[in-house]
């Protein structure tokens, strides 16, 4: 049973702070990792993907992957109230498997 | 990426009726996926739809309740049959976009409320 675990939150941070979202996964063979943002009443939208150990930066977002420890995280710098949403971690075993396993999501609240 | 259009975006349905959700993609894709997201919950995969073959259903979902069609590489439908209030949910069509490194993209979703 492949599992992806996230703290459901809510994680509350002040505007301008760094929000840190964490995700652990059980399948050691996992190869592809994704973060999605889902606003209330909307469908998930892709923020970032990461495939190799280390950091990947895109604007205010940084994804971090540590395969040895089986965790992936998302950092949001200079958090804005518009970042308030649920963040879903998804893990894909790869190797021809196209079906990711999603975590339950972490609710982030950025307060002014 | 891929542009995915779903219809209807929202509907209120009577108990016992059936509703078909359509999903159109702007490019040819091998597999399409149908997810359900019940209020306050995460995504649950209903089935994977391959063009030209029967859909593969996940545990807890059956073809009689959720028949799926996949007539070509850009289109799929999901029918929610004999609906009950427990079927009130968001239904999401998703695809793995070509040459995207196994990245899944979602349609806008279909919000169904069964009364």
mmCIF file of C-alpha atoms in Angstrom:
data_model
loop_
_atom_site.group_PDB
_atom_site.id
_atom_site.type_symbol
_atom_site.label_atom_id
_atom_site.label_comp_id
_atom_site.label_asym_id
_atom_site.label_seq_id
_atom_site.Cartn_x
_atom_site.Cartn_y
_atom_site.Cartn_z
ATOM 1 C CA UNK A 1 0.000 0.000 0.000
ATOM 2 C CA UNK A 2 1.584 3.234 -1.174
ATOM 3 C CA UNK A 3 1.042 6.041 1.296
ATOM 4 C CA UNK A 4 1.634 9.760 1.176
ATOM 5 C CA UNK A 5 1.329 11.571 4.476
ATOM 6 C CA UNK A 6 0.770 15.238 5.103
ATOM 7 C CA UNK A 7 -0.147 17.173 8.193
ATOM 8 C CA UNK A 8 -3.699 18.379 7.587
ATOM 9 C CA UNK A 9 -3.073 21.661 9.406
ATOM 10 C CA UNK A 10 -4.174 24.321 9.268
ATOM 11 C CA UNK A 11 -0.741 25.863 9.114
ATOM 12 C CA UNK A 12 -1.049 29.536 9.941
ATOM 13 C CA UNK A 13 1.724 31.981 9.067
ATOM 14 C CA UNK A 14 1.888 35.766 9.002
ATOM 15 C CA UNK A 15 2.168 37.614 5.732
ATOM 16 C CA UNK A 16 5.772 37.845 4.597
ATOM 17 C CA UNK A 17 6.910 34.757 6.491
ATOM 18 C CA UNK A 18 8.174 31.457 5.079
ATOM 19 C CA UNK A 19 5.602 28.688 4.995
ATOM 20 C CA UNK A 20 7.019 25.168 5.176
ATOM 21 C CA UNK A 21 4.882 22.255 4.015
ATOM 22 C CA UNK A 22 6.032 18.692 4.472
ATOM 23 C CA UNK A 23 5.183 15.350 2.952
ATOM 24 C CA UNK A 24 6.460 11.829 3.567
ATOM 25 C CA UNK A 25 5.932 8.790 1.380
ATOM 26 C CA UNK A 26 6.213 5.064 1.881
ATOM 27 C CA UNK A 27 7.237 3.752 -1.544
ATOM 28 C CA UNK A 28 11.019 3.861 -1.716
ATOM 29 C CA UNK A 29 10.882 3.334 -5.474
ATOM 30 C CA UNK A 30 9.064 6.620 -6.062
ATOM 31 C CA UNK A 31 10.604 8.769 -8.742
ATOM 32 C CA UNK A 32 8.357 11.760 -9.410
ATOM 33 C CA UNK A 33 7.050 14.233 -6.863
ATOM 34 C CA UNK A 34 4.565 17.025 -7.269
ATOM 35 C CA UNK A 35 3.001 19.847 -5.335
ATOM 36 C CA UNK A 36 -0.472 21.086 -6.198
ATOM 37 C CA UNK A 37 -2.369 24.046 -4.844
ATOM 38 C CA UNK A 38 -6.121 23.852 -4.449
ATOM 39 C CA UNK A 39 -8.199 26.887 -3.639
ATOM 40 C CA UNK A 40 -11.547 26.312 -2.023
ATOM 41 C CA UNK A 41 -14.081 25.405 -4.683
ATOM 42 C CA UNK A 42 -11.444 24.953 -7.382
ATOM 43 C CA UNK A 43 -9.573 22.040 -8.886
ATOM 44 C CA UNK A 44 -5.915 21.332 -8.065
ATOM 45 C CA UNK A 45 -3.307 23.236 -10.053
ATOM 46 C CA UNK A 46 0.292 22.158 -10.414
ATOM 47 C CA UNK A 47 2.865 24.311 -8.630
ATOM 48 C CA UNK A 48 6.043 22.320 -8.974
ATOM 49 C CA UNK A 49 7.496 18.972 -9.857
ATOM 50 C CA UNK A 50 10.786 17.553 -8.623
ATOM 51 C CA UNK A 51 12.604 14.393 -9.613
ATOM 52 C CA UNK A 52 16.116 14.602 -8.102
ATOM 53 C CA UNK A 53 17.428 15.002 -4.593
ATOM 54 C CA UNK A 54 18.016 18.574 -3.535
ATOM 55 C CA UNK A 55 16.254 21.862 -4.050
ATOM 56 C CA UNK A 56 14.334 23.227 -6.989
ATOM 57 C CA UNK A 57 13.334 26.860 -6.997
ATOM 58 C CA UNK A 58 10.620 28.605 -8.966
ATOM 59 C CA UNK A 59 9.915 32.157 -7.932
ATOM 60 C CA UNK A 60 8.789 32.201 -4.314
ATOM 61 C CA UNK A 61 8.451 28.428 -4.244
ATOM 62 C CA UNK A 62 11.180 25.921 -3.439
ATOM 63 C CA UNK A 63 10.646 22.190 -3.503
ATOM 64 C CA UNK A 64 13.055 20.013 -1.552
ATOM 65 C CA UNK A 65 13.470 16.282 -2.041
ATOM 66 C CA UNK A 66 15.313 13.781 0.120
ATOM 67 C CA UNK A 67 14.826 10.269 -1.211
ATOM 68 C CA UNK A 68 16.920 8.639 1.513
ATOM 69 C CA UNK A 69 14.587 10.021 4.154
ATOM 70 C CA UNK A 70 11.540 9.716 1.907
ATOM 71 C CA UNK A 71 10.281 13.219 2.295
ATOM 72 C CA UNK A 72 9.515 16.125 0.052
ATOM 73 C CA UNK A 73 8.772 19.647 1.193
ATOM 74 C CA UNK A 74 7.552 22.908 -0.238
ATOM 75 C CA UNK A 75 8.755 26.273 0.998
ATOM 76 C CA UNK A 76 6.847 29.412 0.187
ATOM 77 C CA UNK A 77 8.843 32.568 0.763
ATOM 78 C CA UNK A 78 7.261 35.951 1.395
ATOM 79 C CA UNK A 79 3.886 34.308 1.957
ATOM 80 C CA UNK A 80 0.872 36.272 0.775
ATOM 81 C CA UNK A 81 -2.787 35.993 1.780
ATOM 82 C CA UNK A 82 -3.412 34.791 -1.784
ATOM 83 C CA UNK A 83 -1.298 31.730 -0.951
ATOM 84 C CA UNK A 84 -4.000 30.585 1.465
ATOM 85 C CA UNK A 85 -5.132 27.255 0.053
ATOM 86 C CA UNK A 86 -4.774 23.517 0.495
ATOM 87 C CA UNK A 87 -1.490 22.116 -0.771
ATOM 88 C CA UNK A 88 -1.501 18.564 -2.054
ATOM 89 C CA UNK A 89 1.600 16.408 -2.287
ATOM 90 C CA UNK A 90 1.567 13.738 -4.994
ATOM 91 C CA UNK A 91 4.066 10.938 -5.489
ATOM 92 C CA UNK A 92 4.449 8.814 -8.587
ATOM 93 C CA UNK A 93 6.423 5.597 -8.688
ATOM 94 C CA UNK A 94 7.360 6.281 -12.279
ATOM 95 C CA UNK A 95 8.799 3.616 -14.508
ATOM 96 C CA UNK A 96 5.758 3.715 -16.723
ATOM 97 C CA UNK A 97 3.246 4.107 -13.922
ATOM 98 C CA UNK A 98 1.189 7.234 -14.542
ATOM 99 C CA UNK A 99 -0.926 7.098 -11.446
ATOM 100 C CA UNK A 100 0.201 9.320 -8.584
ATOM 101 C CA UNK A 101 -0.751 8.811 -4.987
ATOM 102 C CA UNK A 102 -2.036 11.985 -3.353
ATOM 103 C CA UNK A 103 -1.721 13.072 0.230
ATOM 104 C CA UNK A 104 -4.723 14.467 2.065
ATOM 105 C CA UNK A 105 -3.356 17.984 1.776
ATOM 106 C CA UNK A 106 -2.231 20.688 4.182
ATOM 107 C CA UNK A 107 -4.383 23.747 4.676
ATOM 108 C CA UNK A 108 -2.310 26.935 4.707
ATOM 109 C CA UNK A 109 -3.614 30.203 6.073
ATOM 110 C CA UNK A 110 -1.592 33.358 5.538
ATOM 111 C CA UNK A 111 -2.917 36.134 7.716
ATOM 112 C CA UNK A 112 -2.218 39.828 7.123
ATOM 113 C CA UNK B 1 0.751 21.159 -19.970
ATOM 114 C CA UNK B 2 -2.751 20.319 -21.165
ATOM 115 C CA UNK B 3 -5.999 22.222 -21.328
ATOM 116 C CA UNK B 4 -8.841 20.111 -19.995
ATOM 117 C CA UNK B 5 -12.489 21.126 -20.255
ATOM 118 C CA UNK B 6 -15.214 19.500 -18.211
ATOM 119 C CA UNK B 7 -18.964 19.744 -18.535
ATOM 120 C CA UNK B 8 -21.107 20.350 -16.588
ATOM 121 C CA UNK B 9 -19.182 22.496 -14.156
ATOM 122 C CA UNK B 10 -21.948 22.228 -11.598
ATOM 123 C CA UNK B 11 -25.292 20.488 -11.274
ATOM 124 C CA UNK B 12 -27.988 19.646 -8.787
ATOM 125 C CA UNK B 13 -29.352 16.176 -9.380
ATOM 126 C CA UNK B 14 -32.336 14.242 -8.138
ATOM 127 C CA UNK B 15 -31.820 11.063 -6.191
ATOM 128 C CA UNK B 16 -32.009 7.989 -8.422
ATOM 129 C CA UNK B 17 -31.054 9.765 -11.634
ATOM 130 C CA UNK B 18 -27.827 9.481 -13.617
ATOM 131 C CA UNK B 19 -25.533 12.197 -14.918
ATOM 132 C CA UNK B 20 -22.787 12.045 -17.514
ATOM 133 C CA UNK B 21 -19.725 14.249 -17.175
ATOM 134 C CA UNK B 22 -17.733 15.043 -20.289
ATOM 135 C CA UNK B 23 -14.009 15.678 -20.462
ATOM 136 C CA UNK B 24 -12.267 17.138 -23.503
ATOM 137 C CA UNK B 25 -8.486 17.560 -23.793
ATOM 138 C CA UNK B 26 -6.677 19.839 -26.228
ATOM 139 C CA UNK B 27 -4.098 17.192 -27.133
ATOM 140 C CA UNK B 28 -3.986 13.453 -27.607
ATOM 141 C CA UNK B 29 -3.259 11.596 -24.382
ATOM 142 C CA UNK B 30 -2.855 7.915 -23.697
ATOM 143 C CA UNK B 31 -4.560 7.715 -20.344
ATOM 144 C CA UNK B 32 -7.186 9.759 -18.630
ATOM 145 C CA UNK B 33 -8.095 9.516 -14.994
ATOM 146 C CA UNK B 34 -11.268 10.197 -13.093
ATOM 147 C CA UNK B 35 -11.064 11.321 -9.474
ATOM 148 C CA UNK B 36 -13.638 12.066 -6.827
ATOM 149 C CA UNK B 37 -13.150 14.543 -4.033
ATOM 150 C CA UNK B 38 -15.796 14.477 -1.352
ATOM 151 C CA UNK B 39 -16.267 17.547 0.849
ATOM 152 C CA UNK B 40 -13.229 18.124 3.038
ATOM 153 C CA UNK B 41 -11.444 15.069 1.690
ATOM 154 C CA UNK B 42 -8.525 14.458 -0.616
ATOM 155 C CA UNK B 43 -8.596 12.994 -4.077
ATOM 156 C CA UNK B 44 -9.745 9.431 -4.624
ATOM 157 C CA UNK B 45 -9.033 7.753 -7.931
ATOM 158 C CA UNK B 46 -12.156 6.188 -9.427
ATOM 159 C CA UNK B 47 -10.714 4.686 -12.591
ATOM 160 C CA UNK B 48 -8.130 4.938 -15.333
ATOM 161 C CA UNK B 49 -9.420 5.152 -18.888
ATOM 162 C CA UNK B 50 -7.351 3.914 -21.808
ATOM 163 C CA UNK B 51 -8.496 4.583 -25.340
ATOM 164 C CA UNK B 52 -9.830 1.449 -26.947
ATOM 165 C CA UNK B 53 -10.060 -0.672 -23.823
ATOM 166 C CA UNK B 54 -12.187 -1.078 -20.743
ATOM 167 C CA UNK B 55 -11.527 1.303 -17.901
ATOM 168 C CA UNK B 56 -9.622 0.010 -14.884
ATOM 169 C CA UNK B 57 -11.497 0.664 -11.658
ATOM 170 C CA UNK B 58 -10.012 1.146 -8.223
ATOM 171 C CA UNK B 59 -11.146 -0.790 -5.200
ATOM 172 C CA UNK B 60 -14.590 0.333 -4.111
ATOM 173 C CA UNK B 61 -15.693 1.562 -7.540
ATOM 174 C CA UNK B 62 -17.597 -0.539 -10.065
ATOM 175 C CA UNK B 63 -18.493 -0.136 -13.695
ATOM 176 C CA UNK B 64 -22.244 -0.388 -13.090
ATOM 177 C CA UNK B 65 -22.138 2.658 -10.849
ATOM 178 C CA UNK B 66 -19.497 4.652 -12.747
ATOM 179 C CA UNK B 67 -19.487 3.630 -16.409
ATOM 180 C CA UNK B 68 -16.737 5.297 -18.402
ATOM 181 C CA UNK B 69 -16.304 5.786 -22.103
ATOM 182 C CA UNK B 70 -13.091 6.628 -23.931
ATOM 183 C CA UNK B 71 -13.918 6.781 -27.631
ATOM 184 C CA UNK B 72 -10.765 8.603 -28.744
ATOM 185 C CA UNK B 73 -7.498 10.082 -27.486
ATOM 186 C CA UNK B 74 -8.965 13.468 -26.521
ATOM 187 C CA UNK B 75 -12.323 12.659 -24.944
ATOM 188 C CA UNK B 76 -13.847 10.681 -22.104
ATOM 189 C CA UNK B 77 -17.092 10.544 -20.166
ATOM 190 C CA UNK B 78 -17.918 9.428 -16.648
ATOM 191 C CA UNK B 79 -21.477 8.596 -15.716
ATOM 192 C CA UNK B 80 -22.610 8.615 -12.120
ATOM 193 C CA UNK B 81 -25.549 6.210 -12.053
ATOM 194 C CA UNK B 82 -28.526 5.931 -9.732
ATOM 195 C CA UNK B 83 -27.259 8.805 -7.643
ATOM 196 C CA UNK B 84 -27.691 9.135 -3.905
ATOM 197 C CA UNK B 85 -26.739 12.030 -1.614
ATOM 198 C CA UNK B 86 -23.488 10.186 -0.846
ATOM 199 C CA UNK B 87 -22.444 10.807 -4.449
ATOM 200 C CA UNK B 88 -22.408 14.559 -3.852
ATOM 201 C CA UNK B 89 -18.841 15.401 -4.680
ATOM 202 C CA UNK B 90 -16.438 17.051 -7.043
ATOM 203 C CA UNK B 91 -15.575 14.827 -9.976
ATOM 204 C CA UNK B 92 -12.289 15.602 -11.660
ATOM 205 C CA UNK B 93 -10.963 14.539 -15.006
ATOM 206 C CA UNK B 94 -7.195 14.458 -15.292
ATOM 207 C CA UNK B 95 -4.533 13.493 -17.806
ATOM 208 C CA UNK B 96 -0.858 12.919 -17.983
ATOM 209 C CA UNK B 97 0.273 15.496 -20.497
ATOM 210 C CA UNK B 98 2.625 14.293 -23.239
ATOM 211 C CA UNK B 99 6.350 14.640 -22.473
ATOM 212 C CA UNK B 100 5.607 16.039 -19.031
ATOM 213 C CA UNK B 101 7.521 13.634 -16.810
ATOM 214 C CA UNK B 102 4.433 11.871 -15.446
ATOM 215 C CA UNK B 103 2.802 15.176 -14.513
ATOM 216 C CA UNK B 104 -0.942 15.021 -13.963
ATOM 217 C CA UNK B 105 -3.147 17.979 -14.917
ATOM 218 C CA UNK B 106 -6.728 18.461 -13.833
ATOM 219 C CA UNK B 107 -9.866 19.790 -15.430
ATOM 220 C CA UNK B 108 -11.916 22.429 -13.667
ATOM 221 C CA UNK B 109 -14.065 19.796 -12.004
ATOM 222 C CA UNK B 110 -17.758 19.007 -11.952
ATOM 223 C CA UNK B 111 -19.536 19.856 -8.708
ATOM 224 C CA UNK B 112 -22.481 17.532 -8.211
ATOM 225 C CA UNK B 113 -25.041 17.894 -5.467
ATOM 226 C CA UNK B 114 -27.604 15.106 -5.111
ATOM 227 C CA UNK B 115 -30.857 15.991 -3.390
#
